Coordinates of C-alpha atoms and ligand atoms in Angstrom, one line a residue:
M758 CA -17.8 23.3 8.5
S759 CA -16.2 20.9 10.8
R760 CA -13.0 22.0 12.4
E761 CA -9.8 20.6 10.7
I762 CA -8.0 18.0 12.7
D763 CA -4.7 19.2 14.0
T764 CA -1.4 18.1 12.4
A765 CA -0.2 16.1 15.4
T766 CA -3.4 14.0 15.4
L767 CA -3.2 13.2 11.8
Q768 CA 0.5 12.2 12.1
E769 CA -0.3 9.9 14.9
Y770 CA -3.1 8.3 13.0
D771 CA -0.9 7.9 10.0
R772 CA 2.0 6.4 12.0
K773 CA -0.3 4.1 13.8
F774 CA -2.6 2.8 11.2
V775 CA -1.2 3.3 7.7
W776 CA 1.2 0.9 6.1
H777 CA 3.1 2.9 3.4
P778 CA 4.2 1.5 0.1
F779 CA 7.9 0.9 -0.6
T780 CA 8.7 2.2 2.9
Q781 CA 10.6 0.7 5.8
M782 CA 7.9 1.4 8.5
R783 CA 10.2 1.2 11.5
E784 CA 11.8 4.4 10.3
W785 CA 8.5 5.9 9.3
E786 CA 7.0 5.4 12.7
E787 CA 9.9 7.5 14.2
S788 CA 9.4 10.3 11.7
S789 CA 7.1 13.3 11.5
P790 CA 5.3 12.6 8.2
V791 CA 4.2 15.5 6.1
I792 CA 0.4 15.3 5.7
I793 CA -1.0 16.7 2.5
T794 CA -4.4 18.2 2.7
H795 CA -4.5 20.5 -0.4
G796 CA -3.0 21.0 -3.8
E797 CA -2.9 24.0 -6.1
G798 CA -1.3 24.0 -9.6
S799 CA 2.2 22.6 -9.3
F800 CA 2.1 22.9 -5.5
L801 CA 1.2 20.4 -2.6
I802 CA 0.1 22.0 0.6
D803 CA 0.4 20.3 4.0
S804 CA -1.7 20.4 7.1
D805 CA 0.4 23.4 8.5
G806 CA 0.0 25.3 5.2
N807 CA 3.5 24.7 4.0
R808 CA 3.8 24.6 0.1
Y809 CA 6.0 22.2 -1.8
L810 CA 6.5 22.2 -5.5
D811 CA 5.5 18.8 -6.6
G812 CA 8.6 17.6 -8.4
V813 CA 7.3 14.1 -9.0
G814 CA 3.8 15.0 -10.1
A815 CA 1.9 12.9 -7.5
I816 CA 4.0 9.8 -8.3
W817 CA 4.1 10.5 -12.1
T818 CA 0.4 10.9 -12.7
N819 CA -0.2 14.6 -12.6
V820 CA -0.6 16.4 -16.0
H821 CA -2.6 19.8 -15.5
G822 CA -1.6 20.6 -12.0
H823 CA -3.5 19.9 -8.8
C824 CA -7.1 20.8 -8.3
K825 CA -7.9 21.7 -11.8
R826 CA -11.2 23.3 -12.0
E827 CA -12.5 21.7 -15.3
I828 CA -11.7 18.2 -13.9
N829 CA -13.2 19.0 -10.6
D830 CA -16.4 20.0 -12.3
A831 CA -16.5 16.9 -14.6
I832 CA -16.2 14.6 -11.6
K833 CA -18.9 16.7 -9.7
N834 CA -21.2 16.4 -12.7
Q835 CA -20.7 12.7 -13.1
V836 CA -21.3 11.9 -9.4
D837 CA -24.7 13.6 -9.7
R838 CA -25.6 11.3 -12.6
I839 CA -24.1 7.8 -11.5
E840 CA -21.1 6.6 -9.6
H841 CA -20.7 3.1 -11.0
S842 CA -22.5 0.4 -12.8
T843 CA -20.4 -2.3 -14.4
L844 CA -19.0 -3.2 -17.8
L845 CA -19.9 -6.8 -17.1
G846 CA -23.2 -7.0 -19.2
L847 CA -23.6 -3.2 -19.5
G848 CA -22.0 -0.3 -21.3
N849 CA -21.8 3.2 -19.9
D850 CA -21.6 6.5 -21.6
K851 CA -18.3 7.7 -20.3
A852 CA -16.5 4.5 -21.0
A853 CA -17.7 4.4 -24.5
L854 CA -16.9 8.1 -25.2
L855 CA -13.4 7.7 -23.6
A856 CA -12.6 4.6 -25.6
K857 CA -13.4 6.4 -28.8
A858 CA -11.3 9.4 -27.7
L859 CA -8.3 7.1 -26.8
I860 CA -8.5 5.3 -30.2
D861 CA -8.5 8.7 -31.9
I862 CA -5.3 9.9 -30.2
A863 CA -3.5 6.4 -30.0
P864 CA -0.9 5.3 -32.6
S865 CA -2.7 4.3 -35.7
G866 CA -3.8 0.7 -35.9
L867 CA -4.9 0.4 -32.2
A868 CA -8.6 -0.3 -32.3
K869 CA -9.9 -1.7 -29.0
V870 CA -9.7 -0.6 -25.4
F871 CA -9.8 -2.9 -22.4
Y872 CA -10.3 -1.1 -19.1
S873 CA -8.9 -1.8 -15.6
D874 CA -7.8 0.4 -12.8
N875 CA -4.0 0.7 -12.4
G876 CA -0.9 0.2 -14.3
S877 CA -0.1 -3.3 -13.0
T878 CA -3.4 -4.6 -14.2
A879 CA -3.0 -2.9 -17.5
V880 CA 0.2 -4.8 -17.9
E881 CA -1.1 -8.1 -16.6
I882 CA -4.0 -7.8 -19.1
G883 CA -1.5 -7.2 -21.9
I884 CA 0.6 -10.3 -20.9
K885 CA -2.5 -12.5 -20.7
M886 CA -3.8 -11.2 -24.0
A887 CA -0.6 -11.9 -25.7
F888 CA -0.4 -15.4 -24.3
Q889 CA -4.0 -16.3 -25.1
Y890 CA -3.7 -14.8 -28.6
W891 CA -1.1 -17.4 -29.7
Q892 CA -3.1 -20.2 -28.0
Q893 CA -6.0 -19.3 -30.2
R894 CA -3.9 -18.7 -33.3
G895 CA -2.7 -22.3 -33.1
R896 CA 0.8 -21.5 -31.9
K897 CA 0.5 -23.1 -28.5
E898 CA 4.2 -23.3 -28.0
K899 CA 4.5 -19.5 -28.0
T900 CA 4.2 -19.0 -24.2
R901 CA 7.3 -16.9 -23.0
F902 CA 8.0 -13.3 -22.7
I903 CA 11.1 -11.2 -23.5
S904 CA 11.7 -8.3 -21.0
F905 CA 14.4 -5.9 -20.3
R906 CA 17.0 -5.6 -17.4
N907 CA 16.0 -2.7 -15.1
A908 CA 12.4 -2.9 -16.4
Y909 CA 9.5 -2.0 -14.1
H910 CA 6.0 -3.0 -14.9
G911 CA 4.2 -2.9 -11.7
D912 CA 4.0 -5.0 -8.5
T913 CA 1.4 -7.8 -9.1
I914 CA 2.9 -11.2 -9.7
G915 CA 2.6 -11.2 -13.5
A916 CA 4.0 -7.6 -13.7
V917 CA 6.9 -8.5 -11.3
S918 CA 7.7 -11.5 -13.4
V919 CA 8.5 -9.2 -16.4
G920 CA 10.3 -6.7 -14.2
G921 CA 14.1 -6.5 -13.9
I922 CA 15.0 -4.6 -10.7
D923 CA 16.6 -7.1 -8.3
I924 CA 16.2 -5.0 -5.2
F925 CA 12.4 -4.9 -5.5
H926 CA 11.8 -8.3 -7.3
E927 CA 14.3 -10.8 -6.1
V928 CA 12.5 -11.9 -2.9
F929 CA 9.5 -12.9 -5.0
R930 CA 11.5 -15.0 -7.5
P931 CA 10.0 -18.4 -6.5
L932 CA 6.5 -17.0 -7.2
L933 CA 7.4 -15.7 -10.7
F934 CA 7.4 -17.0 -14.2
T935 CA 10.8 -16.8 -15.9
T936 CA 11.4 -14.5 -18.8
I937 CA 14.0 -14.1 -21.5
Q938 CA 15.9 -11.0 -20.4
A939 CA 17.6 -8.6 -22.8
P940 CA 20.0 -5.8 -21.7
S941 CA 18.9 -2.4 -20.6
P942 CA 19.7 -0.2 -23.6
Y943 CA 21.5 2.7 -22.1
C944 CA 25.2 2.9 -21.7
Y945 CA 25.4 4.0 -18.1
R946 CA 23.4 0.9 -17.1
C947 CA 23.8 -1.7 -19.8
E948 CA 26.1 -3.9 -17.8
L949 CA 27.7 -5.4 -21.0
A950 CA 31.2 -6.2 -20.6
E951 CA 32.0 -5.5 -24.3
C952 CA 30.2 -2.0 -24.2
R953 CA 32.7 0.8 -24.9
D954 CA 30.7 4.0 -25.3
S955 CA 27.2 5.3 -25.6
S956 CA 27.5 5.7 -29.4
S957 CA 27.7 1.9 -30.0
C958 CA 25.8 0.8 -26.9
G959 CA 22.5 0.9 -28.5
L960 CA 23.6 -1.1 -31.5
L961 CA 25.2 -3.7 -29.2
C962 CA 22.0 -4.0 -27.1
L963 CA 19.9 -4.4 -30.3
Q964 CA 22.3 -7.2 -31.5
R965 CA 21.8 -9.0 -28.2
L966 CA 18.1 -8.6 -28.4
E967 CA 18.1 -10.0 -31.9
D968 CA 20.2 -12.9 -30.9
L969 CA 17.8 -13.7 -28.1
M970 CA 14.8 -13.4 -30.5
A971 CA 16.5 -15.6 -33.1
A972 CA 17.1 -18.3 -30.5
H973 CA 13.7 -18.1 -28.8
A974 CA 11.2 -16.8 -31.4
G975 CA 9.3 -20.1 -31.6
E976 CA 8.5 -20.1 -27.9
T977 CA 8.0 -16.3 -27.5
A978 CA 4.6 -14.9 -27.2
G979 CA 5.5 -11.2 -26.6
L980 CA 8.1 -8.6 -25.8
I981 CA 7.4 -6.0 -23.2
I982 CA 9.1 -2.6 -23.2
E983 CA 8.8 0.8 -21.6
P984 CA 9.3 2.8 -24.7
R985 CA 12.0 5.6 -24.6
V986 CA 12.5 5.7 -20.9
Q987 CA 12.7 2.9 -18.3
G988 CA 11.1 4.7 -15.3
A989 CA 11.5 3.0 -12.0
G990 CA 14.8 1.4 -13.1
G991 CA 16.3 5.0 -12.8
M992 CA 14.9 7.1 -15.6
I993 CA 17.1 5.1 -18.1
V994 CA 16.8 6.9 -21.6
Q995 CA 16.9 4.7 -24.7
P996 CA 18.9 5.9 -27.8
R997 CA 16.7 7.4 -30.5
G998 CA 15.4 4.9 -32.9
F999 CA 15.6 2.0 -30.4
V1000 CA 11.8 1.6 -30.1
R1001 CA 11.5 1.6 -33.9
K1002 CA 14.1 -1.1 -34.2
V1003 CA 12.5 -3.2 -31.5
R1004 CA 9.2 -2.9 -33.5
E1005 CA 11.0 -4.2 -36.7
L1006 CA 12.5 -7.1 -34.8
C1007 CA 9.2 -8.1 -33.3
D1008 CA 7.7 -8.1 -36.8
R1009 CA 10.6 -10.1 -38.2
Y1010 CA 10.4 -12.8 -35.5
N1011 CA 6.6 -12.8 -35.1
I1012 CA 6.5 -11.6 -31.5
L1013 CA 3.8 -9.3 -30.1
M1014 CA 5.1 -6.0 -29.0
I1015 CA 3.7 -4.8 -25.7
A1016 CA 4.4 -1.0 -25.0
D1017 CA 4.0 -0.2 -21.3
E1018 CA 3.2 3.5 -21.5
V1019 CA 2.0 3.7 -18.0
A1020 CA 4.6 6.3 -17.2
V1021 CA 5.5 7.9 -20.5
G1022 CA 1.9 8.2 -22.0
F1023 CA -0.2 11.3 -22.0
G1024 CA 2.2 13.9 -23.3
R1025 CA 5.2 13.2 -21.1
M1026 CA 7.6 12.8 -24.2
G1027 CA 6.1 15.8 -26.0
T1028 CA 3.8 13.7 -28.1
M1029 CA 0.6 12.1 -26.7
F1030 CA 2.4 8.7 -26.6
A1031 CA 6.1 7.7 -26.5
C1032 CA 5.6 5.3 -29.4
Q1033 CA 4.5 8.3 -31.6
Q1034 CA 8.0 9.7 -31.2
E1035 CA 9.2 6.9 -33.4
E1036 CA 6.0 6.3 -35.4
V1037 CA 5.6 2.9 -33.9
T1038 CA 2.3 1.1 -33.3
P1039 CA 2.6 -1.6 -30.8
D1040 CA 0.3 -4.7 -30.8
I1041 CA -0.7 -3.9 -27.2
M1042 CA -0.3 -0.6 -25.2
A1043 CA -0.7 -0.3 -21.4
L1044 CA -1.8 3.1 -20.2
S1045 CA -2.6 4.3 -16.7
K1046 CA -0.8 6.9 -14.5
G1047 CA -1.5 10.2 -16.6
I1048 CA -4.8 8.9 -17.9
T1049 CA -7.0 10.8 -15.5
A1050 CA -4.4 13.5 -15.1
G1051 CA -3.7 12.2 -11.5
Y1052 CA -7.2 12.3 -10.3
L1053 CA -8.6 8.8 -10.1
P1054 CA -7.4 5.1 -10.6
L1055 CA -8.0 4.1 -14.2
A1056 CA -6.1 2.1 -16.8
A1057 CA -6.5 0.9 -20.3
T1058 CA -4.9 -1.8 -22.4
L1059 CA -5.2 -0.9 -26.1
T1060 CA -4.8 -3.5 -28.8
T1061 CA -5.2 -4.1 -32.6
Q1062 CA -8.1 -5.5 -34.5
D1063 CA -5.9 -8.6 -35.3
V1064 CA -5.4 -9.4 -31.5
Y1065 CA -9.0 -8.8 -30.8
D1066 CA -10.1 -11.0 -33.7
A1067 CA -8.2 -14.0 -32.3
F1068 CA -10.7 -13.9 -29.3
L1069 CA -13.9 -14.1 -31.5
G1070 CA -15.7 -17.4 -31.9
E1071 CA -18.7 -19.4 -30.8
Y1072 CA -19.2 -19.2 -27.0
R1073 CA -18.5 -22.9 -26.6
E1074 CA -15.1 -22.5 -28.1
L1075 CA -14.1 -20.7 -24.9
K1076 CA -12.1 -18.1 -26.8
T1077 CA -13.5 -15.4 -24.6
F1078 CA -11.0 -13.2 -22.7
F1079 CA -11.9 -14.3 -19.2
H1080 CA -10.6 -11.3 -17.3
G1081 CA -12.2 -8.3 -15.6
H1082 CA -11.9 -6.1 -12.6
T1083 CA -14.9 -4.9 -10.5
F1084 CA -14.2 -1.1 -11.3
T1085 CA -13.6 -1.7 -15.0
G1086 CA -14.7 1.4 -16.9
N1087 CA -15.9 3.4 -13.8
P1088 CA -17.7 6.3 -15.2
I1089 CA -16.3 8.9 -12.7
A1090 CA -12.8 8.0 -13.6
C1091 CA -13.7 8.0 -17.3
A1092 CA -15.3 11.4 -17.0
A1093 CA -12.1 12.8 -15.3
A1094 CA -10.1 11.3 -18.3
L1095 CA -12.3 12.8 -20.8
A1096 CA -12.0 16.2 -19.1
S1097 CA -8.3 15.9 -19.1
L1098 CA -8.3 15.3 -22.9
V1099 CA -10.4 18.3 -23.4
I1100 CA -7.8 20.4 -21.5
F1101 CA -5.0 19.0 -23.7
E1102 CA -6.9 20.5 -26.7
K1103 CA -8.1 23.7 -25.1
E1104 CA -4.8 24.7 -23.5
R1105 CA -2.9 23.3 -26.6
L1106 CA -0.7 21.5 -24.0
L1107 CA 1.3 19.4 -26.5
E1108 CA 2.3 22.6 -28.4
S1109 CA 3.5 24.2 -25.2
L1110 CA 5.9 21.4 -24.4
P1111 CA 8.8 21.9 -26.7
E1112 CA 9.7 25.2 -25.0
K1113 CA 9.5 23.7 -21.6
I1114 CA 11.5 20.6 -22.6
S1115 CA 14.3 22.6 -24.0
Y1116 CA 14.2 25.0 -21.0
L1117 CA 14.4 22.0 -18.7
S1118 CA 17.2 20.6 -20.6
A1119 CA 19.2 23.8 -20.6
R1120 CA 18.7 24.1 -16.8
L1121 CA 19.7 20.4 -16.3
A1122 CA 22.9 20.9 -18.3
E1123 CA 24.2 23.0 -15.5
L1124 CA 23.9 20.2 -13.0
H1125 CA 26.6 18.3 -15.0
R1126 CA 29.1 20.7 -13.3
L1127 CA 28.3 19.5 -9.8
R1128 CA 31.0 17.2 -8.4
H1129 CA 28.8 14.4 -7.5
V1130 CA 26.5 14.4 -10.6
G1131 CA 27.6 11.4 -12.6
D1132 CA 24.9 11.5 -15.2
V1133 CA 21.9 13.6 -16.2
R1134 CA 19.4 11.9 -18.4
Q1135 CA 16.4 13.5 -19.9
D1136 CA 13.7 12.8 -22.4
G1137 CA 10.7 15.1 -22.8
M1138 CA 9.4 16.1 -19.2
I1139 CA 11.3 13.3 -17.5
A1140 CA 14.8 13.5 -16.0
G1141 CA 17.0 11.4 -13.8
I1142 CA 20.0 12.9 -12.1
E1143 CA 22.4 10.2 -11.1
L1144 CA 24.6 10.9 -8.0
V1145 CA 28.0 9.2 -7.9
R1146 CA 30.8 9.3 -5.4
S1147 CA 33.3 9.8 -8.2
K1148 CA 32.6 11.1 -11.6
E1149 CA 35.8 9.8 -13.1
T1150 CA 35.4 6.2 -12.1
R1151 CA 31.6 6.3 -12.1
E1152 CA 31.8 4.6 -8.6
G1153 CA 28.4 5.1 -7.1
F1154 CA 27.3 5.8 -3.6
G1155 CA 26.4 2.6 -1.7
W1156 CA 22.7 2.0 -1.7
E1157 CA 22.7 1.9 2.1
E1158 CA 24.1 5.4 2.2
R1159 CA 20.7 6.5 0.8
I1160 CA 22.2 9.7 -0.8
G1161 CA 19.0 10.1 -2.9
V1162 CA 16.7 10.1 0.1
K1163 CA 19.0 12.6 1.9
V1164 CA 18.9 15.0 -1.1
C1165 CA 15.2 14.8 -1.3
L1166 CA 14.7 15.6 2.4
E1167 CA 17.1 18.5 2.1
A1168 CA 15.0 19.7 -0.9
R1169 CA 12.1 20.2 1.4
K1170 CA 14.0 23.2 3.0
H1171 CA 13.8 24.6 -0.6
G1172 CA 10.1 24.1 -0.9
L1173 CA 10.3 20.9 -3.0
F1174 CA 8.8 17.5 -2.7
L1175 CA 11.0 14.9 -4.5
R1176 CA 11.2 11.2 -4.4
P1177 CA 14.4 9.5 -5.6
L1178 CA 15.0 6.1 -7.2
G1179 CA 18.1 5.0 -5.3
N1180 CA 20.7 7.5 -6.0
V1181 CA 18.9 9.0 -8.9
I1182 CA 16.9 12.2 -8.3
V1183 CA 13.8 12.1 -10.3
V1184 CA 12.3 15.1 -12.2
F1185 CA 8.7 14.4 -13.2
P1186 CA 6.6 17.5 -12.7
P1187 CA 3.0 18.3 -13.8
L1188 CA 3.3 19.1 -17.6
S1189 CA 1.6 22.4 -16.7
I1190 CA 4.6 23.5 -14.8
S1191 CA 5.8 27.0 -15.7
L1192 CA 9.3 28.0 -16.7
S1193 CA 9.8 29.9 -13.4
E1194 CA 8.7 26.7 -11.5
I1195 CA 11.3 24.8 -13.4
D1196 CA 13.8 27.3 -12.2
L1197 CA 12.6 26.7 -8.6
L1198 CA 12.9 23.0 -9.1
I1199 CA 16.4 22.9 -10.6
D1200 CA 17.8 25.6 -8.2
G1201 CA 16.5 23.6 -5.3
I1202 CA 17.9 20.3 -6.6
S1203 CA 21.3 21.9 -7.3
A1204 CA 21.4 23.4 -3.8
S1205 CA 20.3 20.2 -2.1
V1206 CA 22.8 18.0 -4.0
Q1207 CA 25.7 20.3 -3.0
A1208 CA 24.5 20.5 0.6
V1209 CA 24.4 16.7 1.0
C1210 CA 27.1 15.4 -1.3
D1211 CA 29.9 17.9 -1.2
Ligands
PLP1964 C1 3.9 2.8 -12.2 C2 4.1 1.9 -13.4 C3 3.4 0.7 -13.5 C4 2.5 0.2 -12.4 O1 1.4 1.0 -12.2 P1 0.6 0.9 -10.8 O2 -0.6 1.8 -11.1 O3 1.5 1.4 -9.7 O4 0.2 -0.4 -10.6 C5 3.6 -0.2 -14.6 N1 4.4 0.2 -15.6 C6 5.2 1.4 -15.5 C7 6.2 1.8 -16.6 C8 5.0 2.2 -14.3 O5 5.8 3.3 -14.3

């Protein structure tokens, strides 16, 4: 065994050589970054042996906890067989088995699996598929997309084009294609002048969406939605029934529905997929984050027989979907994903969720009492706690005050690792979290919010 490198050296290498995502590096270089070396269940362990409850589940990917024995074993077994071949001209056993397993659990009607390796590519593939579909169905004028305000679909150029978060996306505007943007369907964030209250907000947003569809159906290829919860936009929860209505509107106006389940898929909502909460089958579904339970990069874009069929033809017709990534269908990643699905069954994970979800919701309800908690949103095992200067006027903290960041740093003193979205504290733990760990999480958040905001 080689001696472990000391924390100071690791921090120095990190500060000197690593450029971190979504991070102002000038500040980072002056900080003492926590260096994670191990994980165990719901906990992250740093190079000094400190333990942190992982409140954001390894950036929304973790399902069964860290360092889960069955998945470790599946990966080790696969590595001793083969690490990678290619899906360009070859199949592999794990990619075939996983595709079958995904179709078995997906909303009925989804029939084909196109692999890639991250959420952004899964979305790009969905967009390109929808676009080419209409080209090959003889509707060449259907080239545009409807997206939602506050949406987040990833960081590559196509995914940013359908995004709706100005602070991330605005600087890239000249590089992007334009979309038809619908309001974000949640009262606290809808930004509609005529919105009065949450009971009518959903209907109002649907009306706006329908007006846009009626005006643009002829030129619209697809609509992309994060079903039930807009994640990076601030954990914005949609009214129940909204996804179902969006499906109906897409049918009425002949628009392909792309469900971006990158964040909400794999049990997060209490069902395997969020669309299943509303018995919806999208035309295209993007999956990634939870697919390997947080182990390895893998993504899948699922679609229907109808979409797939539009790409069939003689080779010289050039109807082929000319898209593919080098690590498409990587067998180690697919083996991890298969092992994760076995654990879902064996541990009856979905059956265990209603109790956790209602416990989380009971504990979250207590946070409403805090002076600076303006809104608490939850759906399934996702929550967002929005901090405001004044509850009465809904006046927020300025983004430059970075209240969310301060609360998350404070939370480390309570043994939590959290990562905010602006002034929204995110709760997105491993689905395997226990009720007593939920207590730890909510108690720590409550204490940290009071320490920073009061
Ligand atoms: C994280 C996320 C993506 C992007 O996934 P990456 O793997 O980071 O590229 C896309 N859509 C949603 C809803 C996400 O939460």
